[in-house]
XYZ file of C-alpha atoms in Angstrom:
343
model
C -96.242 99.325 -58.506
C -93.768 98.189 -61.094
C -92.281 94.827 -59.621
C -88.936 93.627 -59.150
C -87.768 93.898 -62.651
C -87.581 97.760 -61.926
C -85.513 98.241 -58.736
C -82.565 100.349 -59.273
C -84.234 101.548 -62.546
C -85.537 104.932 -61.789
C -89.027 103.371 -60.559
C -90.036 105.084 -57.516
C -91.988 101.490 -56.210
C -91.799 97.883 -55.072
C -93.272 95.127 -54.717
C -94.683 92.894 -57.513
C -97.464 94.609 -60.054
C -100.753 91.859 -60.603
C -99.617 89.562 -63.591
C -100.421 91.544 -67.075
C -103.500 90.870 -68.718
C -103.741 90.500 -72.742
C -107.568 91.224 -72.421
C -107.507 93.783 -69.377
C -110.336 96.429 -70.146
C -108.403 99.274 -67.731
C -104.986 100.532 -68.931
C -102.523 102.438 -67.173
C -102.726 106.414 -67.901
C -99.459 107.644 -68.862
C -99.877 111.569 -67.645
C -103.202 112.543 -67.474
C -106.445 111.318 -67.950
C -107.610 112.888 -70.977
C -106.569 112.175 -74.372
C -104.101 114.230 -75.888
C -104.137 114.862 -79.384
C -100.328 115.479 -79.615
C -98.109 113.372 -77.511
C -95.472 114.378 -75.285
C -92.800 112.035 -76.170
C -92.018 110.404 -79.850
C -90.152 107.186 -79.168
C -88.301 105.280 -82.034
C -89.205 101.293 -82.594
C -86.308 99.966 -85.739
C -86.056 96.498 -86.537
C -84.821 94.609 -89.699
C -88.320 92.907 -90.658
C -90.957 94.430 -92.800
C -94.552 96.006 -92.036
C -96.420 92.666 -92.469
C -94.633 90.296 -91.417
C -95.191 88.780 -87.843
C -92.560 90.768 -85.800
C -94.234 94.101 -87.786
C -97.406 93.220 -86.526
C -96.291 92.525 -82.988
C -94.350 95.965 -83.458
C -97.638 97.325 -84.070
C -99.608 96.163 -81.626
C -97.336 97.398 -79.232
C -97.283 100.881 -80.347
C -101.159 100.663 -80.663
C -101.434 99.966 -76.924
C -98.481 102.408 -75.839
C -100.535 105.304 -77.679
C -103.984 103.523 -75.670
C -102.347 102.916 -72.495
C -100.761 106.760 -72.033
C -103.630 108.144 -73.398
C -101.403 109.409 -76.257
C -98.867 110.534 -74.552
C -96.715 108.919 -75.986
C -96.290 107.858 -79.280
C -93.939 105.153 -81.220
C -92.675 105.589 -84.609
C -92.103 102.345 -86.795
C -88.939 101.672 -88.872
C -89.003 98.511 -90.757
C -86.561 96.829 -92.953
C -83.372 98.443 -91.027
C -84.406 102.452 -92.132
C -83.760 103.916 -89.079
C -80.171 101.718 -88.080
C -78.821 98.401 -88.697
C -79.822 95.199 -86.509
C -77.389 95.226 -83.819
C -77.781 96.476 -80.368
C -75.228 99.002 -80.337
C -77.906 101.278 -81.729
C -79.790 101.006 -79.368
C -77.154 101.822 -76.187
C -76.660 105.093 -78.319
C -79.643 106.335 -78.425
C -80.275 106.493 -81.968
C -83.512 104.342 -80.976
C -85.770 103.523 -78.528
C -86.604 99.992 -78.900
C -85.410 97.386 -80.896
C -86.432 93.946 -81.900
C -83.211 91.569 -81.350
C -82.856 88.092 -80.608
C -81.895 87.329 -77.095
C -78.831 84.684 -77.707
C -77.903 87.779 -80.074
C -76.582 89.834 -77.256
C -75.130 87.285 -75.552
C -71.884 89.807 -76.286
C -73.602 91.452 -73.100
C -74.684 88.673 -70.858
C -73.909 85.454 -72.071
C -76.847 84.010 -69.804
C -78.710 85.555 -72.603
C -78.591 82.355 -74.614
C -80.535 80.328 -71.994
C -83.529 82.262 -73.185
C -83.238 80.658 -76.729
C -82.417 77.061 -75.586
C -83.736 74.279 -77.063
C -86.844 72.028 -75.543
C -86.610 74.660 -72.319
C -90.490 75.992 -72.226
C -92.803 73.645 -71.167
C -95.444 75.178 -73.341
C -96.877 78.677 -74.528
C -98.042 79.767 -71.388
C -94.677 79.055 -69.654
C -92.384 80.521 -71.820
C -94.582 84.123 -71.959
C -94.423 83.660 -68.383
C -90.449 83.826 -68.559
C -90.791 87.259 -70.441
C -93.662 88.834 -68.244
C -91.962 91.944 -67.268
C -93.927 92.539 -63.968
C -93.272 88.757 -62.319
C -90.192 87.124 -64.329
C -87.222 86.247 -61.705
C -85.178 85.684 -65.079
C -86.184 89.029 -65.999
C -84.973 90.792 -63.103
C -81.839 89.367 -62.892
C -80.708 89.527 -66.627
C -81.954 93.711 -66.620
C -80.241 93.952 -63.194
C -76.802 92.546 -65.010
C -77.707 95.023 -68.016
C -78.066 98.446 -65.898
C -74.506 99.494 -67.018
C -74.960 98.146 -70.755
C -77.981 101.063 -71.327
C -80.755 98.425 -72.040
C -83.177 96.064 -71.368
C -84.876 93.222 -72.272
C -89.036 94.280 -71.792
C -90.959 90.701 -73.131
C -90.551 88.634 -76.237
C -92.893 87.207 -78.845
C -92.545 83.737 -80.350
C -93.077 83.364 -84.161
C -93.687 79.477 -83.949
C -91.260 76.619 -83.085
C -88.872 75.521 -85.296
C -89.588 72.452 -87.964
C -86.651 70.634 -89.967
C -87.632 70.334 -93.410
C -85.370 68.182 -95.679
C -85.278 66.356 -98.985
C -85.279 62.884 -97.218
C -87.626 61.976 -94.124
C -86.037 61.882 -90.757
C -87.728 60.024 -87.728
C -85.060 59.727 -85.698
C -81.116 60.696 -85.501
C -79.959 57.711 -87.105
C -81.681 59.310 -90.171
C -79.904 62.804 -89.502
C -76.478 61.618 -89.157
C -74.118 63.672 -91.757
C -77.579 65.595 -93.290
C -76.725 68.703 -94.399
C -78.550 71.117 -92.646
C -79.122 74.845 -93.328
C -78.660 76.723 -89.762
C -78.419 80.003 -88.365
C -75.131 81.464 -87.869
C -75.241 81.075 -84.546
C -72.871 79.029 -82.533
C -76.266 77.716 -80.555
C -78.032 76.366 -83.439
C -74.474 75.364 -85.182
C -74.212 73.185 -81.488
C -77.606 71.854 -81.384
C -77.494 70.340 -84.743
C -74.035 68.636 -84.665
C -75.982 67.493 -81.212
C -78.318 65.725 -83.316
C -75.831 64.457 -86.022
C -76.329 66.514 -88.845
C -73.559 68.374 -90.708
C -74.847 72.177 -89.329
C -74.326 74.372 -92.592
C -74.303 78.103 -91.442
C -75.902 79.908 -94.004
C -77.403 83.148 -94.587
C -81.416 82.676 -95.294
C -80.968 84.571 -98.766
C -79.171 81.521 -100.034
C -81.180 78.865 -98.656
C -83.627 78.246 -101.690
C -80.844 78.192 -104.294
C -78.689 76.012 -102.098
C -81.849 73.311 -101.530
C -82.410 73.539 -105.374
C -78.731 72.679 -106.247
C -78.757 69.846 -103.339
C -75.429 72.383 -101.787
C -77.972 70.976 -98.441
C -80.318 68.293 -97.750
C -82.565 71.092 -95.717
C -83.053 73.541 -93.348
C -85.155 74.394 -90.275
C -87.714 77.283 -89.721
C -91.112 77.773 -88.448
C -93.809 77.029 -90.113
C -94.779 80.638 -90.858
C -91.225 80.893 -92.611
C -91.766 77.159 -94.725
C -95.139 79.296 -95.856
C -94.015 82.794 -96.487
C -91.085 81.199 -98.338
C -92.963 78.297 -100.346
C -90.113 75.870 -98.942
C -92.553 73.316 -99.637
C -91.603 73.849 -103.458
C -88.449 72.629 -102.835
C -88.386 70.128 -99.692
C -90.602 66.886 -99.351
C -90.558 66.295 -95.597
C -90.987 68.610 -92.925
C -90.153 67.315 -89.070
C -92.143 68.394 -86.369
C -89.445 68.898 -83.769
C -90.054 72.273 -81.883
C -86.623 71.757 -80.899
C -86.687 76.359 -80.334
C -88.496 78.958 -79.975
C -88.049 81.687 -82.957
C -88.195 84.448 -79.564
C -88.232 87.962 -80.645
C -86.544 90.091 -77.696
C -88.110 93.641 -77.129
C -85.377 96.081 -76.166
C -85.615 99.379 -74.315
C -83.029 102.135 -74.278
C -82.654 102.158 -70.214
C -82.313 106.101 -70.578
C -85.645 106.472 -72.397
C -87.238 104.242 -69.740
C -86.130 106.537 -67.017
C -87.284 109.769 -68.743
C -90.768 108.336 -68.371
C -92.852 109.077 -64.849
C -93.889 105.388 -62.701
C -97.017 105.949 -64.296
C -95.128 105.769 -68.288
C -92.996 103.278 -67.413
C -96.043 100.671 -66.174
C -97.665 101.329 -68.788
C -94.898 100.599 -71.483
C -94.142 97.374 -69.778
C -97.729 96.478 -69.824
C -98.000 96.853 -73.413
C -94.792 95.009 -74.079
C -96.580 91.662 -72.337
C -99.934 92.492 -74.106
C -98.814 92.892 -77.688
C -96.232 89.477 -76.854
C -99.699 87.812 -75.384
C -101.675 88.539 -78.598
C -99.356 87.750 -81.127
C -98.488 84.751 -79.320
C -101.924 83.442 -79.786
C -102.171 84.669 -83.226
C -99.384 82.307 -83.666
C -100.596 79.452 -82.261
C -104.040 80.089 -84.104
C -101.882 80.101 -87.714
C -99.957 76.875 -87.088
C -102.776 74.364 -88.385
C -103.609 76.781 -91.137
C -99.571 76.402 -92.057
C -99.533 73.155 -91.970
C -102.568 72.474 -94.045
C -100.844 74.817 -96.966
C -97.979 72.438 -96.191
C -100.290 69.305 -96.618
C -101.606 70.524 -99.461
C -99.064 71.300 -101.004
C -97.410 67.822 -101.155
C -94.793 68.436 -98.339
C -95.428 65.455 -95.398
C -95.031 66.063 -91.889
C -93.757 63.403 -89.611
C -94.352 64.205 -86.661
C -94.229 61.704 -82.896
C -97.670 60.495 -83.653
C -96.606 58.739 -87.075
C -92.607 57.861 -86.462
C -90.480 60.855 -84.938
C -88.229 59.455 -82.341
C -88.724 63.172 -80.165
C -87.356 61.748 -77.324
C -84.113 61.213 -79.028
C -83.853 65.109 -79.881
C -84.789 65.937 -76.889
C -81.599 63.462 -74.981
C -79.254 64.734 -77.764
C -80.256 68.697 -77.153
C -79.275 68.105 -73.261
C -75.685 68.030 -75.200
C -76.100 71.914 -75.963
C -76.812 72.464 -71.764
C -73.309 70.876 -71.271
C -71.293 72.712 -73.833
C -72.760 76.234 -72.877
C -72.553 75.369 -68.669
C -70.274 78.055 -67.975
C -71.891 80.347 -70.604
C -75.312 79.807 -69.072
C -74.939 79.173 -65.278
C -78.007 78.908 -63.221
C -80.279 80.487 -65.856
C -81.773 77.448 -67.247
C -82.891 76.397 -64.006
C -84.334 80.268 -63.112
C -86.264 79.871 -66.498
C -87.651 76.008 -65.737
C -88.553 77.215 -62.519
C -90.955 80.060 -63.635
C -94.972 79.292 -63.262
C -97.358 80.689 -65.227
C-alpha cells in the first residue's frame, strides 16, 4: 500500500505503507520477479551538480536502488552539470525529464508553503527532518503533492548536505558582533530575510564570485556547509567559521507526476522507497563527514566558535522567529504540520 501521499495519484491503494527502511534486506519488485537484463522504462534524473559531488552521489544511490528495487525494470539515466536542461522546474512539468534535484523554497512559484521546508532552526534534529520528507508517512508531504496535482510534479524526499556555518573575516559570538557584516547570501529572498534578521548587511551574490569578493574584502563572509567551506578551501580566505546550523542545505527530489502514473502500484512503491533510502544514506554519510570537515577546518587555521566556547545560539535562534513573521501569509500552517511530524 502506498500511503496517503498517493491518493488521487493513480495509486490503486490506501492506507499508510510501514515507515521506509535505509537498511531493509526485501525490496519492492517492480514487474516481475526475475531480473531483467533490459529494462522496461528509461527514466531521466538532470540536475545542475556534478558526478561527485554530494547531490551526484545521492543521485546515484537512488538510481542504484530503483534498478535493485524493480529488479531492473527500470532504469535512471544521470545528467550532471545541467546536460540534459537547465535548473528550473519548468523542465520538469514538460517532460523533458523525469526527476530533478531542486531546492524546495525554489518552487515556491508553485506553492509558496514550499519555503517552510527550508526554514531556519525548524528540524529538531536529523531524524526529524528525514521524517518530514518520508514519502510513505509525511502529513506535510501529502498535503504539499495534493496542492501540486495540477502543477505535473512532486516532491518524493530530500537529502540534507549539512547545516549551514557563517564563516567571516572577524569572529562573531553573538548579533551584536553581526550588526552591518557583510554577508555573502543566496539569492533568495529567505536567506536575504534571515540575515537582515540577524543584523548583517545580506549581500546576494552568486557563489562564483564569492572567493574573489572575500579576497578584495567586497564582504566580510559568507555562509555554507561545511562540505562547501572544504570543497572550496574557504578556509584560505576566512579566519572564523560560526557554528550556527541556522538551515538545512535540503535537496528536493522531484517527480514528473505523469511518469509516476505510467508506473504499476508495484513501480511506484518502489520508486518512493528508494527516494527515502538513498535520502537516509546520504544523510548519514553527511553526518559521518562533518567532524572530518571540521578537522580540515582546524587544521587548517580557520577557528570555529561554536555555543560551547562563546556563540550566543539562542540569540539566532529569537532573531530567526523574525523570518516566521514576515513569511506568515506565505507559509500558513506549514511550519506547524512540519514541527508536528515524529520520527
Amino acid at each position: 500500500m502506498l500511503g496517503s501521499l498517493l491518493a488521487g495519484c493513480g495509486s490503486s491503494g490506501g492506507g499508510s505503507a510501514p515507515k521506509a527502511d535505509a537498511t531493509a534486506a526485501a525490496a519492492p519488485a517492480g514487474g516481475g520477479t526475475e531480473e531483467v537484463t533490459t529494462p522496461d522504462k528509461v527514466l531521466k534524473f538532470t540536475d545542475q551538480n556534478a558526478e561527485d559531488s554530494p547531490a551526484g552521489m545521492w543521485e546515484q544511490k537512488f538510481a542504484d536502488l530503483v534498478k535493485e528495487y524493480t529488479k531492473g525494470h527500470i532504469e535512471v539515466e544521470l545528467y550532471f552539470n545541467n546536460t540534459l536542461c537547465g535548473y528550473d522546474i519548468q523542465p520538469l512539468q514538460a517532460g523533458i525529464c523525469d526527476f530533478i534535484q531542486y531546492v524546495p523554497s525554489s518552487a515556491g512559484d508553485l506553492d509558496s508553503r514550499l519555503g517552510a521546508f527550508d526554514a531556519p532552526y525548524i528540524y529538531r534534529d536529523a531524524d526529524h527532518r528525514l521524517a518530514v520528507f518520508d514519502p510513505f508517512n509525511s502529513e506535510p508531504l501529502k498535503v504539499i503533492n495534493e496542492a501540486l496535482k495540477d502543477d505535473g510534479v512532486m516532491l518524493l524526499s530530500s537529502f540534507n548536505s549539512g547545516y549551514r556555518q557563517i564563516t567571516c573575516n572577524f569572529p562573531i559570538r553573538n548579533l551584536s558582533d553581526m550588526k552591518g557584516a557583510k554577508i555573502r547570501v543566496v539569492p533568495s529572498d529567505l536567506y536575504q530575510q534571515l540575515f537582515t534578521a540577524f543584523g548583517a548587511a545580506a549581500t546576494p551574490m552568486a557563489f562564483s564570485e564569492v572567493p574573489t569578493a572575500l579576497i578584495t574584502n567586497v564582504i566580510d563572509g559568507q555562509e555554507n556547509p561545511y562540505s562547501v567551506i572544504v570543497s572550496s578551501a574557504l578556509y584560505e580566505v576566512q579566519k572564523y567559521c560560526m557554528e550556527t546550523n541556522h538551515l538545512p542545505t535540503n535537496h528536493g527530489l522531484w517527480m514528473n507526476r505523469n511518469t509516476y502514473e505510467s508506473l504499476t502500484p508495484e513501480q511506484q512503491e518502489a520508486v518512493l522507497k528508494a527516494a527515502y533510502d538513498a535520502s537516509a544514506y546520504m544523510d548519514k554519510y553527511i553526518l559521518d563527514k562533518v567532524e572530518e570537515y571540521k578537522k580540515i577546518c582546524e587544521d587548517n587555521g580557520m577557528e570555529i566558535i561554536d555555543a560551547e566556547n562563546g556563540l550566543d545560539i539562542d540569540g539566532f535562534k529569537a532573531a530567526a522567529e523574525n523570518v516566521y513573521d514576515y513569511f506568515a501569509e506565505d507559509w500558513g500552517d506549514m511550519p506547524d504540520l512540519i514541527r508536528a511530524v515524529q520520527p
